[in-house]
Amino acid sequence: MDSFSDAKDAIPSWYVIQCKGGESFRAAEHLTNQGYEVFHPVLSSQRKRQGKLTIVTEPLFPYYLFICLDQVASNWGPIRSTRGVLRLITFGNRPVAVPSQLVETLRAQPHHQEGIHTYFSAGEKVTITDGPFKDLEAIFTSLKGEERAIVLLNVLNRPQHLDIPVNSLQKSEQ
């Protein structure tokens, strides 16, 4: 990458890197190991894997991550050949800087600390797949921690809130 002579070019800015499919974690790891400052926003979600709900960490922006560079002092050469990196996003031949306020706003969000995005939504009909209430339909109300759920089940003609394992639920056919 060419060095630019403007004084503002010596101020570090955030840029966007496009990663190869499914390799944003690898790219972030390799860039960090090379000494670059990288921001790879992630979130936790529940996904059904082999019939069981598991919590997975996935990128907030699949295929993209942010890297902090300045156009004078940073070594831009190794970026493109880093495992998992496809290219630096450019406009013409110049890399496009992302407003640092945007990155700081994203960093302030609790994407990776809390707020698990659930596979089920409050009020959604679910079927219990294990235990004494197997094959009964209930209403999902909320999560209780990472592995338990509260459901509303009609027991003896009375609605009851039950605390059951999340992996014992599946979405009902509607």
PDB file of C-alpha atoms in Angstrom:
ATOM      1  CA  MET A   1       0.000   0.000   0.000  1.00  0.00           C
ATOM      2  CA  ASP A   2       1.293   3.467  -0.788  1.00  0.00           C
ATOM      3  CA  SER A   3       2.171   5.897   1.973  1.00  0.00           C
ATOM      4  CA  PHE A   4       0.120   9.047   1.824  1.00  0.00           C
ATOM      5  CA  SER A   5       1.668  12.356   2.781  1.00  0.00           C
ATOM      6  CA  ASP A   6      -1.276  13.979   4.566  1.00  0.00           C
ATOM      7  CA  ALA A   7      -0.819  14.445   8.316  1.00  0.00           C
ATOM      8  CA  LYS A   8      -4.295  12.978   8.892  1.00  0.00           C
ATOM      9  CA  ASP A   9      -3.056   9.707   7.365  1.00  0.00           C
ATOM     10  CA  ALA A  10      -0.776   9.191  10.382  1.00  0.00           C
ATOM     11  CA  ILE A  11      -3.830   9.019  12.664  1.00  0.00           C
ATOM     12  CA  PRO A  12      -4.994   5.415  13.088  1.00  0.00           C
ATOM     13  CA  SER A  13      -8.381   4.671  11.544  1.00  0.00           C
ATOM     14  CA  TRP A  14     -10.649   1.648  11.417  1.00  0.00           C
ATOM     15  CA  TYR A  15     -10.984  -0.242   8.143  1.00  0.00           C
ATOM     16  CA  VAL A  16     -13.093  -3.227   7.125  1.00  0.00           C
ATOM     17  CA  ILE A  17     -11.655  -6.558   6.091  1.00  0.00           C
ATOM     18  CA  GLN A  18     -13.738  -9.022   4.110  1.00  0.00           C
ATOM     19  CA  CYS A  19     -13.005 -12.584   5.162  1.00  0.00           C
ATOM     20  CA  LYS A  20     -13.302 -15.849   3.312  1.00  0.00           C
ATOM     21  CA  GLY A  21     -16.525 -17.748   3.995  1.00  0.00           C
ATOM     22  CA  GLY A  22     -16.698 -18.966   7.580  1.00  0.00           C
ATOM     23  CA  GLU A  23     -13.142 -17.856   8.366  1.00  0.00           C
ATOM     24  CA  SER A  24     -13.625 -14.555  10.199  1.00  0.00           C
ATOM     25  CA  PHE A  25     -12.540 -16.095  13.533  1.00  0.00           C
ATOM     26  CA  ARG A  26      -9.401 -17.509  11.899  1.00  0.00           C
ATOM     27  CA  ALA A  27      -8.617 -14.169  10.230  1.00  0.00           C
ATOM     28  CA  ALA A  28      -9.116 -12.268  13.511  1.00  0.00           C
ATOM     29  CA  GLU A  29      -6.838 -14.692  15.359  1.00  0.00           C
ATOM     30  CA  HIS A  30      -4.054 -14.549  12.757  1.00  0.00           C
ATOM     31  CA  LEU A  31      -4.192 -10.744  12.436  1.00  0.00           C
ATOM     32  CA  THR A  32      -4.075 -10.374  16.232  1.00  0.00           C
ATOM     33  CA  ASN A  33      -1.094 -12.753  16.381  1.00  0.00           C
ATOM     34  CA  GLN A  34       0.664 -10.485  13.855  1.00  0.00           C
ATOM     35  CA  GLY A  35       0.194  -7.518  16.205  1.00  0.00           C
ATOM     36  CA  TYR A  36      -2.745  -5.770  14.520  1.00  0.00           C
ATOM     37  CA  GLU A  37      -5.580  -4.277  16.546  1.00  0.00           C
ATOM     38  CA  VAL A  38      -8.692  -6.135  15.422  1.00  0.00           C
ATOM     39  CA  PHE A  39     -12.332  -5.798  16.435  1.00  0.00           C
ATOM     40  CA  HIS A  40     -14.535  -8.776  15.587  1.00  0.00           C
ATOM     41  CA  PRO A  41     -17.987  -8.227  17.124  1.00  0.00           C
ATOM     42  CA  VAL A  42     -19.705 -11.478  18.065  1.00  0.00           C
ATOM     43  CA  LEU A  43     -22.897 -12.549  19.782  1.00  0.00           C
ATOM     44  CA  SER A  44     -24.131 -15.684  21.488  1.00  0.00           C
ATOM     45  CA  SER A  45     -27.123 -17.492  20.000  1.00  0.00           C
ATOM     46  CA  GLN A  46     -28.965 -20.703  20.587  1.00  0.00           C
ATOM     47  CA  ARG A  47     -28.923 -23.081  17.655  1.00  0.00           C
ATOM     48  CA  LYS A  48     -30.332 -26.548  17.284  1.00  0.00           C
ATOM     49  CA  ARG A  49     -27.474 -29.006  16.592  1.00  0.00           C
ATOM     50  CA  GLN A  50     -28.233 -32.717  16.255  1.00  0.00           C
ATOM     51  CA  GLY A  51     -31.596 -32.252  17.964  1.00  0.00           C
ATOM     52  CA  LYS A  52     -30.169 -30.358  20.969  1.00  0.00           C
ATOM     53  CA  LEU A  53     -30.042 -26.656  21.644  1.00  0.00           C
ATOM     54  CA  THR A  54     -26.521 -25.375  22.087  1.00  0.00           C
ATOM     55  CA  ILE A  55     -25.123 -21.913  22.589  1.00  0.00           C
ATOM     56  CA  VAL A  56     -22.822 -20.821  19.805  1.00  0.00           C
ATOM     57  CA  THR A  57     -20.751 -17.708  19.251  1.00  0.00           C
ATOM     58  CA  GLU A  58     -21.206 -16.208  15.809  1.00  0.00           C
ATOM     59  CA  PRO A  59     -20.042 -13.021  14.104  1.00  0.00           C
ATOM     60  CA  LEU A  60     -22.326 -10.008  14.264  1.00  0.00           C
ATOM     61  CA  PHE A  61     -21.240  -9.274  10.676  1.00  0.00           C
ATOM     62  CA  PRO A  62     -20.558 -12.588   8.933  1.00  0.00           C
ATOM     63  CA  TYR A  63     -17.552 -12.309   6.570  1.00  0.00           C
ATOM     64  CA  TYR A  64     -16.332  -8.972   8.010  1.00  0.00           C
ATOM     65  CA  LEU A  65     -14.150  -7.620  10.788  1.00  0.00           C
ATOM     66  CA  PHE A  66     -12.548  -4.282  11.635  1.00  0.00           C
ATOM     67  CA  ILE A  67      -8.831  -3.502  11.766  1.00  0.00           C
ATOM     68  CA  CYS A  68      -7.149  -0.358  13.112  1.00  0.00           C
ATOM     69  CA  LEU A  69      -4.323   0.968  10.916  1.00  0.00           C
ATOM     70  CA  ASP A  70      -2.623   4.192  10.042  1.00  0.00           C
ATOM     71  CA  GLN A  71      -1.454   4.810   6.511  1.00  0.00           C
ATOM     72  CA  VAL A  72       2.086   5.771   7.477  1.00  0.00           C
ATOM     73  CA  ALA A  73       3.354   3.530  10.288  1.00  0.00           C
ATOM     74  CA  SER A  74       1.279   0.356   9.831  1.00  0.00           C
ATOM     75  CA  ASN A  75       2.608  -2.495   7.726  1.00  0.00           C
ATOM     76  CA  TRP A  76      -0.267  -3.219   5.338  1.00  0.00           C
ATOM     77  CA  GLY A  77       1.592  -5.860   3.322  1.00  0.00           C
ATOM     78  CA  PRO A  78       0.877  -9.022   5.339  1.00  0.00           C
ATOM     79  CA  ILE A  79      -2.865  -8.372   5.670  1.00  0.00           C
ATOM     80  CA  ARG A  80      -3.934  -9.713   2.297  1.00  0.00           C
ATOM     81  CA  SER A  81      -1.941 -12.926   2.661  1.00  0.00           C
ATOM     82  CA  THR A  82      -3.219 -13.630   6.180  1.00  0.00           C
ATOM     83  CA  ARG A  83      -5.184 -16.878   6.503  1.00  0.00           C
ATOM     84  CA  GLY A  84      -8.917 -16.213   6.347  1.00  0.00           C
ATOM     85  CA  VAL A  85      -8.599 -12.727   4.817  1.00  0.00           C
ATOM     86  CA  LEU A  86     -10.117 -12.168   1.395  1.00  0.00           C
ATOM     87  CA  ARG A  87      -9.449  -8.450   0.948  1.00  0.00           C
ATOM     88  CA  LEU A  88      -9.432  -5.003   2.506  1.00  0.00           C
ATOM     89  CA  ILE A  89     -12.533  -3.055   1.475  1.00  0.00           C
ATOM     90  CA  THR A  90     -11.492  -0.246  -0.878  1.00  0.00           C
ATOM     91  CA  PHE A  91     -13.100   2.446  -2.979  1.00  0.00           C
ATOM     92  CA  GLY A  92     -11.049   2.603  -6.115  1.00  0.00           C
ATOM     93  CA  ASN A  93      -7.521   1.885  -4.903  1.00  0.00           C
ATOM     94  CA  ARG A  94      -7.886   3.548  -1.506  1.00  0.00           C
ATOM     95  CA  PRO A  95      -9.032   1.704   1.622  1.00  0.00           C
ATOM     96  CA  VAL A  96     -12.271   3.040   3.057  1.00  0.00           C
ATOM     97  CA  ALA A  97     -12.013   4.226   6.663  1.00  0.00           C
ATOM     98  CA  VAL A  98     -14.968   3.524   8.926  1.00  0.00           C
ATOM     99  CA  PRO A  99     -15.948   6.317  11.325  1.00  0.00           C
ATOM    100  CA  SER A 100     -14.296   5.488  14.644  1.00  0.00           C
ATOM    101  CA  GLN A 101     -17.500   6.517  16.415  1.00  0.00           C
ATOM    102  CA  LEU A 102     -19.283   3.601  14.731  1.00  0.00           C
ATOM    103  CA  VAL A 103     -16.683   1.116  15.975  1.00  0.00           C
ATOM    104  CA  GLU A 104     -16.736   2.612  19.482  1.00  0.00           C
ATOM    105  CA  THR A 105     -20.542   2.359  19.544  1.00  0.00           C
ATOM    106  CA  LEU A 106     -20.325  -1.288  18.520  1.00  0.00           C
ATOM    107  CA  ARG A 107     -17.654  -1.954  21.146  1.00  0.00           C
ATOM    108  CA  ALA A 108     -19.893  -0.437  23.831  1.00  0.00           C
ATOM    109  CA  GLN A 109     -22.696  -2.890  23.009  1.00  0.00           C
ATOM    110  CA  PRO A 110     -22.941  -6.058  25.109  1.00  0.00           C
ATOM    111  CA  HIS A 111     -22.810  -8.380  22.079  1.00  0.00           C
ATOM    112  CA  HIS A 112     -20.437 -10.886  23.577  1.00  0.00           C
ATOM    113  CA  GLN A 113     -21.157 -10.467  27.285  1.00  0.00           C
ATOM    114  CA  GLU A 114     -24.911 -10.914  27.606  1.00  0.00           C
ATOM    115  CA  GLY A 115     -28.197 -10.994  25.785  1.00  0.00           C
ATOM    116  CA  ILE A 116     -28.218 -14.476  24.308  1.00  0.00           C
ATOM    117  CA  HIS A 117     -30.375 -14.470  21.204  1.00  0.00           C
ATOM    118  CA  THR A 118     -32.715 -17.373  21.738  1.00  0.00           C
ATOM    119  CA  TYR A 119     -33.936 -19.968  19.352  1.00  0.00           C
ATOM    120  CA  PHE A 120     -37.403 -19.543  20.891  1.00  0.00           C
ATOM    121  CA  SER A 121     -39.449 -16.365  21.266  1.00  0.00           C
ATOM    122  CA  ALA A 122     -41.737 -15.479  24.172  1.00  0.00           C
ATOM    123  CA  GLY A 123     -45.292 -16.610  23.405  1.00  0.00           C
ATOM    124  CA  GLU A 124     -44.172 -19.205  20.847  1.00  0.00           C
ATOM    125  CA  LYS A 125     -45.724 -22.689  20.901  1.00  0.00           C
ATOM    126  CA  VAL A 126     -43.219 -25.426  21.750  1.00  0.00           C
ATOM    127  CA  THR A 127     -43.395 -29.187  22.198  1.00  0.00           C
ATOM    128  CA  ILE A 128     -41.702 -30.869  25.147  1.00  0.00           C
ATOM    129  CA  THR A 129     -39.497 -33.704  23.854  1.00  0.00           C
ATOM    130  CA  ASP A 130     -38.298 -35.389  27.096  1.00  0.00           C
ATOM    131  CA  GLY A 131     -39.449 -36.120  30.616  1.00  0.00           C
ATOM    132  CA  PRO A 132     -42.886 -36.653  32.156  1.00  0.00           C
ATOM    133  CA  PHE A 133     -44.504 -34.018  29.891  1.00  0.00           C
ATOM    134  CA  LYS A 134     -43.101 -35.491  26.672  1.00  0.00           C
ATOM    135  CA  ASP A 135     -45.136 -34.691  23.518  1.00  0.00           C
ATOM    136  CA  LEU A 136     -47.240 -32.022  25.269  1.00  0.00           C
ATOM    137  CA  GLU A 137     -47.531 -28.566  23.775  1.00  0.00           C
ATOM    138  CA  ALA A 138     -46.629 -25.538  25.910  1.00  0.00           C
ATOM    139  CA  ILE A 139     -45.979 -21.819  25.500  1.00  0.00           C
ATOM    140  CA  PHE A 140     -42.356 -20.641  25.811  1.00  0.00           C
ATOM    141  CA  THR A 141     -42.193 -17.683  28.214  1.00  0.00           C
ATOM    142  CA  SER A 142     -38.500 -17.083  28.973  1.00  0.00           C
ATOM    143  CA  LEU A 143     -35.031 -18.448  29.558  1.00  0.00           C
ATOM    144  CA  LYS A 144     -33.795 -19.170  33.057  1.00  0.00           C
ATOM    145  CA  GLY A 145     -30.043 -19.095  32.665  1.00  0.00           C
ATOM    146  CA  GLU A 146     -28.427 -20.762  29.670  1.00  0.00           C
ATOM    147  CA  GLU A 147     -29.807 -24.277  30.038  1.00  0.00           C
ATOM    148  CA  ARG A 148     -33.284 -23.896  31.519  1.00  0.00           C
ATOM    149  CA  ALA A 149     -36.550 -22.452  30.199  1.00  0.00           C
ATOM    150  CA  ILE A 150     -39.840 -21.414  31.716  1.00  0.00           C
ATOM    151  CA  VAL A 151     -42.876 -22.666  29.805  1.00  0.00           C
ATOM    152  CA  LEU A 152     -46.580 -22.310  30.410  1.00  0.00           C
ATOM    153  CA  LEU A 153     -48.317 -25.689  30.334  1.00  0.00           C
ATOM    154  CA  ASN A 154     -51.971 -26.495  30.889  1.00  0.00           C
ATOM    155  CA  VAL A 155     -51.972 -29.086  33.698  1.00  0.00           C
ATOM    156  CA  LEU A 156     -55.327 -30.318  35.029  1.00  0.00           C
ATOM    157  CA  ASN A 157     -57.079 -27.445  33.257  1.00  0.00           C
ATOM    158  CA  ARG A 158     -54.901 -24.872  35.008  1.00  0.00           C
ATOM    159  CA  PRO A 159     -51.984 -22.993  33.431  1.00  0.00           C
ATOM    160  CA  GLN A 160     -48.733 -23.807  35.255  1.00  0.00           C
ATOM    161  CA  HIS A 161     -45.263 -22.335  34.809  1.00  0.00           C
ATOM    162  CA  LEU A 162     -42.693 -25.116  34.550  1.00  0.00           C
ATOM    163  CA  ASP A 163     -38.909 -24.917  34.659  1.00  0.00           C
ATOM    164  CA  ILE A 164     -37.498 -27.462  32.192  1.00  0.00           C
ATOM    165  CA  PRO A 165     -34.244 -27.988  30.261  1.00  0.00           C
ATOM    166  CA  VAL A 166     -34.079 -25.903  27.064  1.00  0.00           C
ATOM    167  CA  ASN A 167     -32.777 -28.902  25.127  1.00  0.00           C
ATOM    168  CA  SER A 168     -36.073 -30.680  25.920  1.00  0.00           C
ATOM    169  CA  LEU A 169     -38.030 -28.240  23.732  1.00  0.00           C
ATOM    170  CA  GLN A 170     -38.649 -27.962  20.025  1.00  0.00           C
ATOM    171  CA  LYS A 171     -40.719 -25.540  17.996  1.00  0.00           C
ATOM    172  CA  SER A 172     -44.245 -26.788  17.435  1.00  0.00           C
ATOM    173  CA  GLU A 173     -45.496 -27.400  13.930  1.00  0.00           C
ATOM    174  CA  GLN A 174     -48.031 -24.697  13.206  1.00  0.00           C
TER     175      GLN A 174
END
